[in-house]
PDB file of C-alpha atoms in Angstrom:
ATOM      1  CA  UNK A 812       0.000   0.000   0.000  1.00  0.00           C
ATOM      2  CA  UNK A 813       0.490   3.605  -0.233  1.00  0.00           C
ATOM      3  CA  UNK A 814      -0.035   6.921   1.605  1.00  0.00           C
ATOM      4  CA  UNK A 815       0.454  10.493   0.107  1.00  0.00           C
ATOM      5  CA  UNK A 816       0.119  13.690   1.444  1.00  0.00           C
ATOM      6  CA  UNK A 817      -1.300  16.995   0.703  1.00  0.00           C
ATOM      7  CA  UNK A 818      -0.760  20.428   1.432  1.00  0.00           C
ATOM      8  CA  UNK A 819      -1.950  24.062   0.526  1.00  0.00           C
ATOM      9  CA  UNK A 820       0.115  27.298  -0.790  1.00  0.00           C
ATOM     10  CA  UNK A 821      -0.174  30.883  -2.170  1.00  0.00           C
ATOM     11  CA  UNK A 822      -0.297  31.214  -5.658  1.00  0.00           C
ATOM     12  CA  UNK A 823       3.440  31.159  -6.541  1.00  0.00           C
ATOM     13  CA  UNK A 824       4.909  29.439  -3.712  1.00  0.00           C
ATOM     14  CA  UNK A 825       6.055  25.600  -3.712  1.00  0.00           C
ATOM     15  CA  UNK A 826       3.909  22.581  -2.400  1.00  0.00           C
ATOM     16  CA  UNK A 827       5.767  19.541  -0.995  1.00  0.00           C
ATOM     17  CA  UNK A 828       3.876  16.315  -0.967  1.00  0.00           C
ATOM     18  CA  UNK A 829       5.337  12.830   0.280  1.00  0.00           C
ATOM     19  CA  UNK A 830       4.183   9.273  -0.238  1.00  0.00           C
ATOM     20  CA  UNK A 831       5.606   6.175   2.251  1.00  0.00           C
ATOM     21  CA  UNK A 832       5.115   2.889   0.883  1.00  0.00           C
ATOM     22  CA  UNK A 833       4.163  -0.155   2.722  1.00  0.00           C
ATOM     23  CA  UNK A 834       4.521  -3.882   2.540  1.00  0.00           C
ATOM     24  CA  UNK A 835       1.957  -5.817   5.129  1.00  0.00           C
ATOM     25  CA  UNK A 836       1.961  -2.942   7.158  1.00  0.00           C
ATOM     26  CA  UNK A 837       5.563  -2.167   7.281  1.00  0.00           C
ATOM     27  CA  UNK A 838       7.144   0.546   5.832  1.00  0.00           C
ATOM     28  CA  UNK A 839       9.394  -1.087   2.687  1.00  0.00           C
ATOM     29  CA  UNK A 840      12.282   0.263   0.877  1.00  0.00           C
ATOM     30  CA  UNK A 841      11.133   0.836  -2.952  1.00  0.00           C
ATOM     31  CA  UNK A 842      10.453   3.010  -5.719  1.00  0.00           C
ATOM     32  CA  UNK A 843       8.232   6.207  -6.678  1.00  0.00           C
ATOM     33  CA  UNK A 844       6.825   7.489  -9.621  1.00  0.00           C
ATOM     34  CA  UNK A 845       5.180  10.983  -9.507  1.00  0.00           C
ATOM     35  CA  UNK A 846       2.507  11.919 -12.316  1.00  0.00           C
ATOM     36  CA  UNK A 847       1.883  14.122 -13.859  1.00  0.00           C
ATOM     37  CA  UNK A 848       5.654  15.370 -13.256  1.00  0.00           C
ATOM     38  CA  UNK A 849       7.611  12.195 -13.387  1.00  0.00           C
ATOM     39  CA  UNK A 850       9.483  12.419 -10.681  1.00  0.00           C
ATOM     40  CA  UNK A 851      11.134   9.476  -9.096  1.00  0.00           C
ATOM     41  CA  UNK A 852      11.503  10.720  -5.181  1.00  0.00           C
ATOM     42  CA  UNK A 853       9.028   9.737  -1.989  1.00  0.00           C
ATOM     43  CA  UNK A 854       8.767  13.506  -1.859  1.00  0.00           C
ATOM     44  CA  UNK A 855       7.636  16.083  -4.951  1.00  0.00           C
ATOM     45  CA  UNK A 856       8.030  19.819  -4.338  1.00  0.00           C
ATOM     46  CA  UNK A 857       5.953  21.713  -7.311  1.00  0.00           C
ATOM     47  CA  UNK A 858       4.318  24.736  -7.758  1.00  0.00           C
ATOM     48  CA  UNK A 859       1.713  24.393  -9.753  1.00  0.00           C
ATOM     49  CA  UNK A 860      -0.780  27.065 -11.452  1.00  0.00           C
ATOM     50  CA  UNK A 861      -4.051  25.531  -9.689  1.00  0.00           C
ATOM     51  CA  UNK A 862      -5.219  22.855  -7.569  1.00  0.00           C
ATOM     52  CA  UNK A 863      -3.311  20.077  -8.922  1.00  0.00           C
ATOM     53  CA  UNK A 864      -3.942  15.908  -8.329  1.00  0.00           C
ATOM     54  CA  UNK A 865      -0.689  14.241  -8.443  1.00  0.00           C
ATOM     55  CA  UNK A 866      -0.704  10.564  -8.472  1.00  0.00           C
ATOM     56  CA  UNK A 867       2.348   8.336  -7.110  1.00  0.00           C
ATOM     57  CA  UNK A 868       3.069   4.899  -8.137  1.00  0.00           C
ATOM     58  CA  UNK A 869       4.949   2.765  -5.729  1.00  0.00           C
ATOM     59  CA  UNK A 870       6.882  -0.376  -6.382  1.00  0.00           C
ATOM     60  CA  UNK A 871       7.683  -2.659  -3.222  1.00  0.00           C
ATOM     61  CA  UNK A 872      10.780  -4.733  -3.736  1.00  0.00           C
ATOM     62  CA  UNK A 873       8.360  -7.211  -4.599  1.00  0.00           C
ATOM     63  CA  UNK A 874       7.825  -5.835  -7.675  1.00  0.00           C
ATOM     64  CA  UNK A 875       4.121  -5.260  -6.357  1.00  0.00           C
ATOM     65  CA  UNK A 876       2.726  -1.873  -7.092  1.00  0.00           C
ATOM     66  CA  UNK A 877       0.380   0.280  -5.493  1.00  0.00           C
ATOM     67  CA  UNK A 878      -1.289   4.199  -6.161  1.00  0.00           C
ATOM     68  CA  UNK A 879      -1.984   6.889  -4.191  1.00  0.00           C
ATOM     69  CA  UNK A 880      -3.186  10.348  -4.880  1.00  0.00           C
ATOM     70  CA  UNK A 881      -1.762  13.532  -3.420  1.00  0.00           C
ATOM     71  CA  UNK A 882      -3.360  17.216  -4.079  1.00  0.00           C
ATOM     72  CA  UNK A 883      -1.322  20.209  -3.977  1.00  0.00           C
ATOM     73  CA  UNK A 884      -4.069  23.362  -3.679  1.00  0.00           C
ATOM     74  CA  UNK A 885      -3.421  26.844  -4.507  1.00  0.00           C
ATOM     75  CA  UNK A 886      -5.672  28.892  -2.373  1.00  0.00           C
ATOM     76  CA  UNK A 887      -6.755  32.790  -4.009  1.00  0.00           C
ATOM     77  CA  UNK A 888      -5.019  35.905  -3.025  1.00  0.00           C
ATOM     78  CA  UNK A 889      -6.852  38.333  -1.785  1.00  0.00           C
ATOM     79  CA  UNK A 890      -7.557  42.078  -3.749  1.00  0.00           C
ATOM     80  CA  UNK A 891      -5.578  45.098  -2.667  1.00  0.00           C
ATOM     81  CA  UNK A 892      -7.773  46.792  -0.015  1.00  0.00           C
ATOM     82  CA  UNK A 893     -10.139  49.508  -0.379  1.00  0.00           C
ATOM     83  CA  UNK A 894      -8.302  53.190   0.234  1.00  0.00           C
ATOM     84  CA  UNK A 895      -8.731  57.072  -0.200  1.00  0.00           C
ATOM     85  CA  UNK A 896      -6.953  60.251  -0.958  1.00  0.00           C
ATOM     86  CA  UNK A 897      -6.218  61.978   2.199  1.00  0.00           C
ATOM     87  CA  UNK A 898      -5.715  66.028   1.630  1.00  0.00           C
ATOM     88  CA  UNK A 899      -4.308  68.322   4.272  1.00  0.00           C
ATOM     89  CA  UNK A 900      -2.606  72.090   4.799  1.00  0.00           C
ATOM     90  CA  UNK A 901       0.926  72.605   5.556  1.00  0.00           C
ATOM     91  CA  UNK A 902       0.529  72.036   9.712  1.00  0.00           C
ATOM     92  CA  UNK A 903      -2.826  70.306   9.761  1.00  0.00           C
ATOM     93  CA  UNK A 904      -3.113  67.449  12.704  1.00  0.00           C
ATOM     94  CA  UNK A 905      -2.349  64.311  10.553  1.00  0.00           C
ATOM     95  CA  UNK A 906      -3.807  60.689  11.715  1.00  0.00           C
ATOM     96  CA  UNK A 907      -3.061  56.904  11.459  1.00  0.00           C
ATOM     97  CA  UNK A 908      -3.753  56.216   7.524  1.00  0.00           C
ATOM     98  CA  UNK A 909      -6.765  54.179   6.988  1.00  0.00           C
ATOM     99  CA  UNK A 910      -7.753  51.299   4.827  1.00  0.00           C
ATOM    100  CA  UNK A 911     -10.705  49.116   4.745  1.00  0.00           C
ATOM    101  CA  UNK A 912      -9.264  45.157   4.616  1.00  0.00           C
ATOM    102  CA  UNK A 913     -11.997  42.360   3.418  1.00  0.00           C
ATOM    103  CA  UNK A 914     -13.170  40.283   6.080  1.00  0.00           C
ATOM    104  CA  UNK A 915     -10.803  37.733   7.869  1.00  0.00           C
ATOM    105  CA  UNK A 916      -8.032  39.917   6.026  1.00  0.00           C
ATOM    106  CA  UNK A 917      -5.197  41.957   7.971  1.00  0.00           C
ATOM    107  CA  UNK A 918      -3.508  44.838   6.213  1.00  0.00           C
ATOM    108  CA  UNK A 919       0.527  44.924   5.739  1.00  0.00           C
ATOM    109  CA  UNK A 920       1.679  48.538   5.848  1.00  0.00           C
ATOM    110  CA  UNK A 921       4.563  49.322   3.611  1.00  0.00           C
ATOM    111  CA  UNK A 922       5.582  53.165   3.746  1.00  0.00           C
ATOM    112  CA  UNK A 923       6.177  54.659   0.638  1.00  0.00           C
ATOM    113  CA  UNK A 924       7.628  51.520  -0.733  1.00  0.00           C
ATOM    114  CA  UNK A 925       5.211  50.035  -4.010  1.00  0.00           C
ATOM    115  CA  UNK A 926       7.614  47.218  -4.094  1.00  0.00           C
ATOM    116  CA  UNK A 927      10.010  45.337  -1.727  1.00  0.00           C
ATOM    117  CA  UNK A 928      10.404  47.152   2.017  1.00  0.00           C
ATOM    118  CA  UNK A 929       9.267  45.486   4.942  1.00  0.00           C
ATOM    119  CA  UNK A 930       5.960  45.812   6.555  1.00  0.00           C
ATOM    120  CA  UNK A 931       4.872  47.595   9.808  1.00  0.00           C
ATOM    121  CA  UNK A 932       1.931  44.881  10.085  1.00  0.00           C
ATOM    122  CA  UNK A 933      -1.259  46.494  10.386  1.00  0.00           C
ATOM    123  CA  UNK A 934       0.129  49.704  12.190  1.00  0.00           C
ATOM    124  CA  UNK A 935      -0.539  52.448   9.660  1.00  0.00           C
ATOM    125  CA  UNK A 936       1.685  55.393   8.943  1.00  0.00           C
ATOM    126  CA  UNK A 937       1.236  58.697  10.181  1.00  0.00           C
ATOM    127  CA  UNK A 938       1.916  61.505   7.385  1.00  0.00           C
ATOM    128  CA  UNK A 939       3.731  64.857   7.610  1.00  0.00           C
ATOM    129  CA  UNK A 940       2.138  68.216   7.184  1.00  0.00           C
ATOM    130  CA  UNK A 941       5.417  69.846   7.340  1.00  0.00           C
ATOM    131  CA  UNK A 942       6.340  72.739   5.321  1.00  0.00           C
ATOM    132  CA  UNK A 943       8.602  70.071   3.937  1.00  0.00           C
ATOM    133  CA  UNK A 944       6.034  67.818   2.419  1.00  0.00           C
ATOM    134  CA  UNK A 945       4.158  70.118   0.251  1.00  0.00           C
ATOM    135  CA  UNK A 946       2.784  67.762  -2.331  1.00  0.00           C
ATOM    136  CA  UNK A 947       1.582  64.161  -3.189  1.00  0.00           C
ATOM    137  CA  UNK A 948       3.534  60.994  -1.420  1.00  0.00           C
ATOM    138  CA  UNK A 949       2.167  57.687  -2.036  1.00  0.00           C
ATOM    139  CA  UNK A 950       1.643  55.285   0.392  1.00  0.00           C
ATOM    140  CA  UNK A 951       1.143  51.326  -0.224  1.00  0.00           C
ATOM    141  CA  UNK A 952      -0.483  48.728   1.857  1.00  0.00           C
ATOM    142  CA  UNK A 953      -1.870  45.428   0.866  1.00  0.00           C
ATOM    143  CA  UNK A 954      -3.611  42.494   3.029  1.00  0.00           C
ATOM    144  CA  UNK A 955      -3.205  39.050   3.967  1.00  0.00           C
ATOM    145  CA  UNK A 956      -6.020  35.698   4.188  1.00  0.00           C
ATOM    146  CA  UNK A 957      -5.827  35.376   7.652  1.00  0.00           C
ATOM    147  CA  UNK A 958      -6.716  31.810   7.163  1.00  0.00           C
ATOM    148  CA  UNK A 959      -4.301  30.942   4.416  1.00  0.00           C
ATOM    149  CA  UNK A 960      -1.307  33.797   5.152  1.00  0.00           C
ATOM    150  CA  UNK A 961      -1.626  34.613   1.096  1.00  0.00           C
ATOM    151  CA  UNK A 962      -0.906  38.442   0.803  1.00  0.00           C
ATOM    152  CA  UNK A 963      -2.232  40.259  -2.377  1.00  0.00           C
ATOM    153  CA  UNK A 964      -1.343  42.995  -4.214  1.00  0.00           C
ATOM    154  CA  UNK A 965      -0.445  46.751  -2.977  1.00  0.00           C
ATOM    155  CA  UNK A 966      -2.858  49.542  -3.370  1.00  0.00           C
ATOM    156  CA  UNK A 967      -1.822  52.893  -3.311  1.00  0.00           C
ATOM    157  CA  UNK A 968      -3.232  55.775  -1.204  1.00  0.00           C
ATOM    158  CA  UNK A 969      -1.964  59.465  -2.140  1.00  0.00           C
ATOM    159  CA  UNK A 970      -1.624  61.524   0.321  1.00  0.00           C
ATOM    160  CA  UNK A 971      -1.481  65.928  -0.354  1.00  0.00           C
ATOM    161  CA  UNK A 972      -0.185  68.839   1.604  1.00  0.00           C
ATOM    162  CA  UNK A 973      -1.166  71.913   0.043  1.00  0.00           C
ATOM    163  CA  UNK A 974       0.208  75.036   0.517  1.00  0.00           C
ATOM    164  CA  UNK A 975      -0.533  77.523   2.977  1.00  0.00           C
ATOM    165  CA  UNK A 976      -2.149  80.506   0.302  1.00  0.00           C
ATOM    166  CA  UNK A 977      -0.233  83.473   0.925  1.00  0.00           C
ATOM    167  CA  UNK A 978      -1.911  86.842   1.635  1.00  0.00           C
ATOM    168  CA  UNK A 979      -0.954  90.544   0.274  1.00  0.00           C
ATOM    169  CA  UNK A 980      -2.621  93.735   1.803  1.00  0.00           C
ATOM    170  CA  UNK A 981      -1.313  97.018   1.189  1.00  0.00           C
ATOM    171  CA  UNK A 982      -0.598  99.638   2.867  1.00  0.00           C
ATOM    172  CA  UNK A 983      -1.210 102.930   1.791  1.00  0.00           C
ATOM    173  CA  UNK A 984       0.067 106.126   3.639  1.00  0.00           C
ATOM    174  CA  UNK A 985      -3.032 109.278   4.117  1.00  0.00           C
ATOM    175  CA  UNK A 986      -2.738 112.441   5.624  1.00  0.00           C
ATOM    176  CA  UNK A 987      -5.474 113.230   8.547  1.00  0.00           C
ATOM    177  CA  UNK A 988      -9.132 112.880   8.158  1.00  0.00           C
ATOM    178  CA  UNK A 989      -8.666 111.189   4.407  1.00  0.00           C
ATOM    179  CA  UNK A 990      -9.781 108.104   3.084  1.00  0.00           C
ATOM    180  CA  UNK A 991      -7.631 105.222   1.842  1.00  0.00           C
ATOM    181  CA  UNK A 992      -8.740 101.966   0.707  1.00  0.00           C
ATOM    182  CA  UNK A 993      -6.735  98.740   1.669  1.00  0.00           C
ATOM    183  CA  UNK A 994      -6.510  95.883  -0.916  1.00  0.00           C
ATOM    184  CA  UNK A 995      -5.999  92.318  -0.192  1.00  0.00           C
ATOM    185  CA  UNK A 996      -4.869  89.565  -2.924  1.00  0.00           C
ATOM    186  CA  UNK A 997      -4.483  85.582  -2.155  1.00  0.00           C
ATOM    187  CA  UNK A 998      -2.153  83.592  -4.045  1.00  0.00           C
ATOM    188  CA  UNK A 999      -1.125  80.288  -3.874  1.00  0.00           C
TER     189      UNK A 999
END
C-alpha cells in the first residue's frame, strides 16, 4: 500500500507532498513514480498554477505496485484593499492612515515603498504636514487571508499637503481725516 500527502500554498509558492510505501503494514524500501511530473523521489516539491492531483506509483521490492493520490491546492489571493486620498494644509493634525481590509483579512503597511520594504503589520503610517512635504507621497499597503497567510497585491493611497495661500494687503500712507482703501490679494 500507499499513503500520500497533501498540502496548501499561495499562488506562486512551492507545495511539498510525500508518499511512504508499505509492505503488510511495514514501511518497505522501494520506488516512486510521480505523475503528472515524473518524478522518481518519496517527496515532490511543485508549484503548480491551480489545484493540482498528483498521483504516485509505488513499487515494493516485490515488484508489487500500489497508487496513491496527493493534491497540492493553490488557495486565491486576496484584492488590494479599499483606500482614499487623504488632503491636508501645511501644519494640519495628521492621523493613522486608513484602509478598509476584506473580512478575515489583515492589512501589511509598507511606507512609501510600491515594491520590496518590509511591513509595519497592520500599524498604519502617520503623514507629515510639514512645510517640507508640500505635495503628493504615495503610500502602499496590501492584506493578507488570515486563514491561508496569502498576501495580495499593494494599493496605493496618495496623500497631499497643500500650501498655505499666501496673503498681500497694502498699505497705503493718508494724511489726517482722508480716506484710503486697503486691498488684499491671495495667491497660492
Amino acid at each position: 500500500t500507499v499513503t500520500s500527502t497533501s498540502t496548501s500554498v499561495c499562488p506562486g509558492v512551492a507545495g511539498t507532498i510525500t508518499a511512504s510505501g508499505f509492505d503488510n503494514g511495514v514501511a518497505a524500501g522501494g520506488s516512486y513514480s510521480w505523475s503528472p511530473s515524473g518524478v522518481a523521489l518519496a517527496g515532490l516539491t511543485q508549484t503548480p498554477a491551480a489545484n493540482t492531483v498528483y498521483t504516485v506509483t509505488y513499487t515494493d521490492p516485490n515488484l508489487c505496485t500500489a497508487t496513491g493520490t496527493g493534491t497540492i491546492t493553490v488557495n486565491p489571493l486576496p484584492v488590494a484593499p479599499v483606500t482614499a486620498p487623504v488632503v491636508y494644509c501645511v501644519n494640519d493634525l495628521t492621523i493613522d492612515l486608513i484602509a478598509t481590509a476584506a473580512p478575515g483579512c489583515t492589512l501589511n503597511w509598507y511606507g512609501t515603498s510600491a515594491t520590496g520594504g518590509v511591513s509595519t503589520g497592520a500599524v498604519a503610517p502617520t503623514p507629515s504636514s510639514l512645510v517640507g512635504a508640500v505635495g503628493p507621497t504615495t503610500y502602499y499597503v496590501s492584506q493578507t487571508i488570515t486563514a491561508t497567510g496569502c498576501e495580495g497585491p499593494r494599493a496605493s493611497l496618495v496623500v497631499t499637503v497643500n500650501a498655505l495661500p499666501v496673503i498681500t494687503v497694502n498699505s497705503p500712507t493718508i494724511c489726517p481725516t482722508t480716506n484710503a482703501t486697503l486691498t488684499a490679494t491671495g495667491a497660492k
